[in-house]
CSV table of C-alpha atoms in Angstrom, one decimal:
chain,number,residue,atom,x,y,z
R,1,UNK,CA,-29.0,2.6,21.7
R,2,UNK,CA,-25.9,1.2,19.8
R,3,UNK,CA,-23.2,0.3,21.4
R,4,UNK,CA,-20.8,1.2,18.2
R,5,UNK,CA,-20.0,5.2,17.9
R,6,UNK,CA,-18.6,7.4,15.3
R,7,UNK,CA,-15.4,8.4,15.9
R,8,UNK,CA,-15.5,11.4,14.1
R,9,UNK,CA,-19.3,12.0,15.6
R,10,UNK,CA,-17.9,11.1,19.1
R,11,UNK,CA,-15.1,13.5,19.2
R,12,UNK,CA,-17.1,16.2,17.5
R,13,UNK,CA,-19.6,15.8,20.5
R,14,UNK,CA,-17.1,15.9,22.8
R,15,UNK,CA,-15.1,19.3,21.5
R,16,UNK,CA,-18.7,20.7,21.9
R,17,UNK,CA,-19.6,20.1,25.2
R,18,UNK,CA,-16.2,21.0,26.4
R,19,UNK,CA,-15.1,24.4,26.9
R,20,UNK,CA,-11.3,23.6,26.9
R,21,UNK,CA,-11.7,20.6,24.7
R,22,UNK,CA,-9.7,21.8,21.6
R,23,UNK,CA,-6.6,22.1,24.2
R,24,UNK,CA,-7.1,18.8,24.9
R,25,UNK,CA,-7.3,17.1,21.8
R,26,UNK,CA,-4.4,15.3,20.5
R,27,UNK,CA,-3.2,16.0,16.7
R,28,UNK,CA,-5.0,13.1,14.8
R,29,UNK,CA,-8.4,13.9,16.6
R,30,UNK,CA,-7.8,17.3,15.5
R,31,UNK,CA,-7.1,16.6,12.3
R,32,UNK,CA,-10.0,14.4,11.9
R,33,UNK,CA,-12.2,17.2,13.4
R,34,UNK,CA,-10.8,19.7,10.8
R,35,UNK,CA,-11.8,17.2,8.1
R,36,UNK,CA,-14.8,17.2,9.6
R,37,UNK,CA,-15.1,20.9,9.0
R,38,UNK,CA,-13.9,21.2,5.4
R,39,UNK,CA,-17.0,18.4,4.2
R,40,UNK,CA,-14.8,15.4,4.4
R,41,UNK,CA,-17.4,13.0,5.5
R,42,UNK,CA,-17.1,9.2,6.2
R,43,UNK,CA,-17.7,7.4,3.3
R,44,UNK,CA,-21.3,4.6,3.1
R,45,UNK,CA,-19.9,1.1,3.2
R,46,UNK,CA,-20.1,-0.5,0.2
R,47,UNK,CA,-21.2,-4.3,0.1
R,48,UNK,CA,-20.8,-6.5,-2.7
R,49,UNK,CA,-17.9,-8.1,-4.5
R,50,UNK,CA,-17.8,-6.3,-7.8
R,51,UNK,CA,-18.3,-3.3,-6.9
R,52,UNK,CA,-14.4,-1.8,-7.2
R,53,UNK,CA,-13.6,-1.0,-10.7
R,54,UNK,CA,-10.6,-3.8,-12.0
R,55,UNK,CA,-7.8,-3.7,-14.2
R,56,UNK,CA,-6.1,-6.5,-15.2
R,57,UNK,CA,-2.0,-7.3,-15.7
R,58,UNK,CA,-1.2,-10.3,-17.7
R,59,UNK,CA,-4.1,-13.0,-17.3
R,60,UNK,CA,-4.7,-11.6,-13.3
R,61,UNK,CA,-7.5,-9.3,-13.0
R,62,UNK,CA,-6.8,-7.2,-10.2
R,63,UNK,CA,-9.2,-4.4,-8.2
R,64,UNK,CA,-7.7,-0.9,-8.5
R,65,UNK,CA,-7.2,-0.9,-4.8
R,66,UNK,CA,-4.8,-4.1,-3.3
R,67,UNK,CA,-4.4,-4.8,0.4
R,68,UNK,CA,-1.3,-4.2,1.5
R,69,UNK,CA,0.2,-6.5,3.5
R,70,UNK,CA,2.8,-4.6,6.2
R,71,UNK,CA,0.2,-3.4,9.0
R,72,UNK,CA,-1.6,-7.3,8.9
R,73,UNK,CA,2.0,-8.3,9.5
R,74,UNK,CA,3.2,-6.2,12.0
R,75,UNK,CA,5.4,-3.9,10.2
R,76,UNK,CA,5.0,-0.2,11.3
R,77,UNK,CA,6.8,2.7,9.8
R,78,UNK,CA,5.8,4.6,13.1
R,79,UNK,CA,8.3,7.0,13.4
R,80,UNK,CA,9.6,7.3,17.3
R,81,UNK,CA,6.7,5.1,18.4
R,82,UNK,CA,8.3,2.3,19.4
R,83,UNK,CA,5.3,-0.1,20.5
R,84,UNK,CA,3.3,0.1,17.4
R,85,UNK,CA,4.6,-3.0,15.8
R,86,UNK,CA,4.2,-4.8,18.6
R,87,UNK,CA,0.6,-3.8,19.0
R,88,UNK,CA,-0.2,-4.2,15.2
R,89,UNK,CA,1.2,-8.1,16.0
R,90,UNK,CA,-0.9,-8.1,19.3
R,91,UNK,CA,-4.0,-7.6,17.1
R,92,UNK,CA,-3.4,-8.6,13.8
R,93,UNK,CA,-4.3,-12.5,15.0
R,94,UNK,CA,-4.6,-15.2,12.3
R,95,UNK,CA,-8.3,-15.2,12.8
R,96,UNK,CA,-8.0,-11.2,12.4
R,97,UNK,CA,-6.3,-11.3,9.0
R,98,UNK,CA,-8.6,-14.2,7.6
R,99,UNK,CA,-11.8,-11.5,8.9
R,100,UNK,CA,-9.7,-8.8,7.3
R,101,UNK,CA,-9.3,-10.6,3.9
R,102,UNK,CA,-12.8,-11.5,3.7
R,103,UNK,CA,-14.0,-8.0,4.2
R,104,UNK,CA,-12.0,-7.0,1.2
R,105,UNK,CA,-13.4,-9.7,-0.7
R,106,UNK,CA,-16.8,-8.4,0.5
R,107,UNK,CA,-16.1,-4.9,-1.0
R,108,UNK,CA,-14.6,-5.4,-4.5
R,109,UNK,CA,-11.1,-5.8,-3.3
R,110,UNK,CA,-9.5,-9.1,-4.6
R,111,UNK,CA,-5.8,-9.2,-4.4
R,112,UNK,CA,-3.0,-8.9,-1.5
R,113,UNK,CA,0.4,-8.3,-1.6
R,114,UNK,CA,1.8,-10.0,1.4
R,115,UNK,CA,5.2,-11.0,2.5
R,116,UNK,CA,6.6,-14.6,2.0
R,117,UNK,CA,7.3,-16.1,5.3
R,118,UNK,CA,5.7,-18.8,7.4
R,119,UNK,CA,2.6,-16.8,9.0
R,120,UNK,CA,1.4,-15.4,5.5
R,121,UNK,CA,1.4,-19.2,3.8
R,122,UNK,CA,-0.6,-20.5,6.9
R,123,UNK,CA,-3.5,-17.6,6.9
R,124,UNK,CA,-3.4,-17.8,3.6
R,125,UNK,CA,-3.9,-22.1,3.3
R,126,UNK,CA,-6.6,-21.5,6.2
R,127,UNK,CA,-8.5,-18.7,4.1
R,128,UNK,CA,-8.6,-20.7,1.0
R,129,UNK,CA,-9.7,-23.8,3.0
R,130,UNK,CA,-12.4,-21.9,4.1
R,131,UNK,CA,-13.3,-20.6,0.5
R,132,UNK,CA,-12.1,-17.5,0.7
R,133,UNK,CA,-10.5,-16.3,-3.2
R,134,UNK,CA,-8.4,-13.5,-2.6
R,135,UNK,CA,-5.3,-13.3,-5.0
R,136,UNK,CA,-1.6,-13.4,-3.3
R,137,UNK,CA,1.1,-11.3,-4.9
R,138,UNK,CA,4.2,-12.4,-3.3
R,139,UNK,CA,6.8,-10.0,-1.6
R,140,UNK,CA,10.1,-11.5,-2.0
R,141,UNK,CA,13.6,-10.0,-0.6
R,142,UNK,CA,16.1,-12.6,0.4
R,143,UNK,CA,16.4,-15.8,-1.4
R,144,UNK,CA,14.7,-14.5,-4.7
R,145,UNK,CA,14.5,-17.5,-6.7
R,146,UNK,CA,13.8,-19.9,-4.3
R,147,UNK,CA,11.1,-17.9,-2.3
R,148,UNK,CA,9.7,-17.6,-5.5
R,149,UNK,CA,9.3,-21.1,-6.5
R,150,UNK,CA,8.0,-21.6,-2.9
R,151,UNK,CA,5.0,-18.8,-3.2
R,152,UNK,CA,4.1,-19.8,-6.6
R,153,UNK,CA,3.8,-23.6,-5.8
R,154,UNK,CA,1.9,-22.6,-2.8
R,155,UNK,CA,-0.4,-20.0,-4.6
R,156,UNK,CA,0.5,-16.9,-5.2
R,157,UNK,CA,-0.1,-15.1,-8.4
R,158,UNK,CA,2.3,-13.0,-8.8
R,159,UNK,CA,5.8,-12.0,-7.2
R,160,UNK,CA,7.7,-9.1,-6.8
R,161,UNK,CA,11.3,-7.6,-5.8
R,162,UNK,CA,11.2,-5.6,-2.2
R,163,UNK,CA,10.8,-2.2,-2.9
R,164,UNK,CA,14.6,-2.0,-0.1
R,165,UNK,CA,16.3,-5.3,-1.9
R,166,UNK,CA,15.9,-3.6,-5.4
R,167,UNK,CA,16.9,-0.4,-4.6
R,168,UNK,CA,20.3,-1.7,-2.6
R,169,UNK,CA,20.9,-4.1,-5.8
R,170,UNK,CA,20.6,-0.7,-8.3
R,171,UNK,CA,22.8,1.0,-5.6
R,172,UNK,CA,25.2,-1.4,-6.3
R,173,UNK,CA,24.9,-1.4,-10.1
R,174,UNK,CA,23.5,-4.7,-10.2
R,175,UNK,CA,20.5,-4.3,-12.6
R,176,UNK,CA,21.3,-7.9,-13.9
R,177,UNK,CA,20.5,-9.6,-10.7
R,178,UNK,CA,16.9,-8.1,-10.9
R,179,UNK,CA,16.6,-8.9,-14.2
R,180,UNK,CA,17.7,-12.6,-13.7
R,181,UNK,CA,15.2,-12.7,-10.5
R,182,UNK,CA,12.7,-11.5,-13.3
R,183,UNK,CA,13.1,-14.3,-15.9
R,184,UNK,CA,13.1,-16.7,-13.1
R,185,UNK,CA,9.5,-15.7,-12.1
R,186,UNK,CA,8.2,-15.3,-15.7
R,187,UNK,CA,10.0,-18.8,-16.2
R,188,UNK,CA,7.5,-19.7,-13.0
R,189,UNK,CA,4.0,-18.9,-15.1
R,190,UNK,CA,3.3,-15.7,-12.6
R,191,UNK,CA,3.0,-12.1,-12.9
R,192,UNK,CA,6.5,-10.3,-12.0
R,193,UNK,CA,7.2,-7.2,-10.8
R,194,UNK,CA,10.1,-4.9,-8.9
R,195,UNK,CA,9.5,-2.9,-5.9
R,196,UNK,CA,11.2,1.0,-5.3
R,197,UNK,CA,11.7,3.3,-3.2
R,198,UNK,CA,13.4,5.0,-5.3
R,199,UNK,CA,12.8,6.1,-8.8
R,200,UNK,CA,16.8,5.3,-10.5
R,201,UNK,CA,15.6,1.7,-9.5
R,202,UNK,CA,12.6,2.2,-12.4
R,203,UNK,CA,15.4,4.8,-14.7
R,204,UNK,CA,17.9,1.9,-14.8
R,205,UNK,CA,15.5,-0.8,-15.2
R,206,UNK,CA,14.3,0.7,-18.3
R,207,UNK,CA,17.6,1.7,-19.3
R,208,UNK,CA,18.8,-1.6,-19.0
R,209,UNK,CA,15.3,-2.8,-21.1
R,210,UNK,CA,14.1,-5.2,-18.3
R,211,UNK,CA,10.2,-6.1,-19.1
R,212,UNK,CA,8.6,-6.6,-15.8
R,213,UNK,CA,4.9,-7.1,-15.7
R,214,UNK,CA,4.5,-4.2,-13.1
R,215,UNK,CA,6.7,-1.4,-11.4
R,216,UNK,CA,5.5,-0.9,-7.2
R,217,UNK,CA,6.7,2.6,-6.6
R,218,UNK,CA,5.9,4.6,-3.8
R,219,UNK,CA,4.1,8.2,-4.7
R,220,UNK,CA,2.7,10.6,-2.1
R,221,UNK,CA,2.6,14.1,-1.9
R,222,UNK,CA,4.5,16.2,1.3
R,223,UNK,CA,1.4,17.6,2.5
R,224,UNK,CA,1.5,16.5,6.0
R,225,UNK,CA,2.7,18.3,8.7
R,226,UNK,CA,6.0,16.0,9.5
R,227,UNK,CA,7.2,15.8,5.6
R,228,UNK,CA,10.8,17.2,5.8
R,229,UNK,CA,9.0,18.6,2.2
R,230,UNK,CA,6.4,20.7,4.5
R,231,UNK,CA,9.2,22.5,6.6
R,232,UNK,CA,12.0,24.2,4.5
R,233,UNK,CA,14.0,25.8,7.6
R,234,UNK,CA,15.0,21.8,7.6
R,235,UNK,CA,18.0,19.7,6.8
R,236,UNK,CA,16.9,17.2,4.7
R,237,UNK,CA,19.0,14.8,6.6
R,238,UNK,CA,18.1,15.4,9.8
R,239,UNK,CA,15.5,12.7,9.9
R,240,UNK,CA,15.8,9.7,7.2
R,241,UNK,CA,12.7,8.4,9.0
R,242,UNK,CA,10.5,11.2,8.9
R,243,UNK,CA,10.1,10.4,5.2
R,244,UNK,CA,12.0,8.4,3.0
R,245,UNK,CA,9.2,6.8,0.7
R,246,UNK,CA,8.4,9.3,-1.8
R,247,UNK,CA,11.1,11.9,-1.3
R,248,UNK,CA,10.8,13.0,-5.5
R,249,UNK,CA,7.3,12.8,-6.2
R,250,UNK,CA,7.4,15.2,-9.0
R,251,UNK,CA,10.4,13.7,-10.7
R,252,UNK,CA,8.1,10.1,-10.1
R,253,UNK,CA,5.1,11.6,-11.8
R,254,UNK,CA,6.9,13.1,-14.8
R,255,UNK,CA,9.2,9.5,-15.6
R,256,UNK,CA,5.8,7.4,-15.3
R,257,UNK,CA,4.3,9.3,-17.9
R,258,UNK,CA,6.5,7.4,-20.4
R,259,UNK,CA,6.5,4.1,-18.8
R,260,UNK,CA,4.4,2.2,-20.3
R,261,UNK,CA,3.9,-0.7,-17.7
R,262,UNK,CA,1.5,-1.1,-14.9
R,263,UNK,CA,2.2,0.8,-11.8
R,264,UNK,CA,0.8,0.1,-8.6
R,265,UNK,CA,1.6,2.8,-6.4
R,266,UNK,CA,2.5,2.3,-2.6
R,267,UNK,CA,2.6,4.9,0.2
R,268,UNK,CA,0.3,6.4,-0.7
R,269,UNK,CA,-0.7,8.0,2.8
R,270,UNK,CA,2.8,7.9,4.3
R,271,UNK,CA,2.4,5.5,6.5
R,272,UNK,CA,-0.9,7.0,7.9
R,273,UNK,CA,0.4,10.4,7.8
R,274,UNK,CA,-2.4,11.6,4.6
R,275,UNK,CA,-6.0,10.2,4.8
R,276,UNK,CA,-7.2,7.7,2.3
R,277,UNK,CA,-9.3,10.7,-0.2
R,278,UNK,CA,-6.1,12.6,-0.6
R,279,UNK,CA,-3.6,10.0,-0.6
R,280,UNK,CA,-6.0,7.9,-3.1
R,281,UNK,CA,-6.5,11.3,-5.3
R,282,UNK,CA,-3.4,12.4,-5.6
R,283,UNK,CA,-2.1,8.7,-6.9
R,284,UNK,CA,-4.4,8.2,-9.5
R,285,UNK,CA,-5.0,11.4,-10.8
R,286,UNK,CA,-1.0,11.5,-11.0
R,287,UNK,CA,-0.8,7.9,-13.0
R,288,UNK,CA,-1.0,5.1,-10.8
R,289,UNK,CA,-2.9,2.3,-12.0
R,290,UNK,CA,-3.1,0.4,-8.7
R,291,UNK,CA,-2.7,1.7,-5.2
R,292,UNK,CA,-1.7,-0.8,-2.7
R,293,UNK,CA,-3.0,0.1,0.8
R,294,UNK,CA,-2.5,-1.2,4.1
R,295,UNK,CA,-5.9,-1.1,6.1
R,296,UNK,CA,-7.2,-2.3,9.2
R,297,UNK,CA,-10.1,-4.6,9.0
R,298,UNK,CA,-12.2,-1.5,10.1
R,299,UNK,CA,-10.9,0.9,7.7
R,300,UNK,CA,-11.6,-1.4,4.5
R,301,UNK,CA,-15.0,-0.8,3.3
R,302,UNK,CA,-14.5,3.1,3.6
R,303,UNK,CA,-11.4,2.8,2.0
R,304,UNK,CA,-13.1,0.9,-1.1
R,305,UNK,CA,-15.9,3.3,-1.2
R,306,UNK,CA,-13.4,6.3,-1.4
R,307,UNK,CA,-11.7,4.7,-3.8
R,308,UNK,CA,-14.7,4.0,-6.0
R,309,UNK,CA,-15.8,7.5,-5.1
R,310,UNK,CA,-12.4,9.0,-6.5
R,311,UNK,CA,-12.2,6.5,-9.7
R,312,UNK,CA,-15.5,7.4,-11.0
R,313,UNK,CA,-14.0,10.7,-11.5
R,314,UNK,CA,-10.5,10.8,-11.8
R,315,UNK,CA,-8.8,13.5,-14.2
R,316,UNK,CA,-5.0,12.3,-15.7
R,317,UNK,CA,-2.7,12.9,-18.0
R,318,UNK,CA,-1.1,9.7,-17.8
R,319,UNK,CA,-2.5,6.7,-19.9
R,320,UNK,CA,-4.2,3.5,-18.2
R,321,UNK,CA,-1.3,0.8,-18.2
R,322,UNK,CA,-3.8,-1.9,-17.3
């Protein structure tokens, strides 16, 4: 008998030979058991590395679904949960982000967007060394230009502006600073782009007629249960944690229609909130060209065979930008 066991299978086991199981159970294993019960099955692994479809911005041809690089680094938007980061730092080893990256290699996905510091360029040196070819997109947020000049010369092939970083420098009316940061990196032979949170980061930009390679926007839907968009007896201030990322989907899906530059949606599950079908479905049928995903090194090939599943038939209004 195998030692390794469903999740899904094991709890659905267990609610069934337990009388008072479904007291029991916390939220996510009831959640995952309710998926269970709509016909959301676990997706067949998918082997192979061409099996994701690609799309391609500037002379980088890039898998529909990117790794995201905040849960391999420790960053956890975990609401009150105050250990989380610390446990995704526990875990996420060197040796565990080099397996990680070579799993998504094995299953079609061949880019990263990681942050610049110290640990990313020394996984990164020691996955190349070892043959690995996963392509680094660069997240940059305090000293733009050099950082830049840093990632590039060290690999990466692209760079873009922290989704935080560019919306503070559009709060302060300072469009030009992206825009300089954007010539700079174009100046540097690599794909650039400009993060948001929110979507007057992406109105001003185009206002101001900036022509970066890519937009990174978040986009999910509030269809999960702690959405400040779920409850409407709520303040909408009462928790800026709760949900801050995509806080005006609609508005985001109607202004992306006309932008005619690649976006590669982020946030897509709210920080683990939505599960990978919906959160995938709901961004590209509403017009993203890329999702960027953070996944643990057991989530990955499911992940890439939902999102092969979900791209095979995807229904938008919204033209391909890449």
């Amino acid at each position: 008998m195998s030692d390794k066991i469903d999740r899904r299978g094991f709890l659905k086991r267990t609610a069934i030979t337990s009388a008072g199981a479904a007291f029991a159970l916390s939220l996510e294993e009831k959640v995952l058991l309710a998926q269970e019960g709509r016909g959301v099955k676990k997706a067949a692994p998918e082997a192979g590395g061409d099996t994701l479809p690609m799309g391609q911005i500037g002379d980088v041809k890039i898998s529909r679904i990117i790794c995201g690089g905040n849960v391999l680094s420790g960053i956890a938007h975990s609401r009150d949960l105050t250990y989380v980061s610390k446990l995704l730092k526990q875990y996420f080893t060197d040796e565990k982000i080099i397996e990680t990256l070579e799993i998504c290699e094995e299953n079609g996905i061949n880019t990263a967007i990681l942050r610049f510091d110290e640990k990313t360029l020394r996984v990164l040196k020691e996955h190349w060394r070892r043959g690995g070819k996963i392509q680094w997109i660069a997240q940059i947020k305090r000293h733009l230009t050099d950082d830049t000049k840093v990632a590039v010369d060290r690999g990466a092939v692209g760079v873009y502006i922290q989704g935080d970083i560019a919306d503070r420098h559009i709060q302060k009316g300072r469009v030009d600073i992206l825009g300089e940061t954007l010539d700079f990196m174009k100046r540097n032979k690599v794909i650039a782009g400009i993060g948001a949170h929110s979507l007057n980061v992406i109105i001003d930009c185009e206002s101001a007629g900036l022509e970066p390679d890519f937009y990174m926007k978040t986009l999910h839907s509030g269809n999960y249960w702690s959405s400040r968009q779920a409850g409407q007896d709520r303040d909408v201030t009462d928790n800026p944690d709760d949900n801050y990322w995509s806080m005006t989907p609609e508005e985001t899906i109607k202004f992306m229609q006309e932008v005619d530059k690649p976006w590669l949606a982020f946030k897509v599950m709210a920080a683990g909130a939505i599960g990978p079908r919906e959160g995938f479905s709901y961004a590209f049928n509403n017009g993203a060209d890329f999702i960027v995903a953070g996944m643990f090194d057991f989530q990955v090939r499911e992940d890439a065979a939902i999102a092969k599943d979900i791209l095979a038939k995807v229904k938008r209004e919204r033209l391909w930008r890449s």
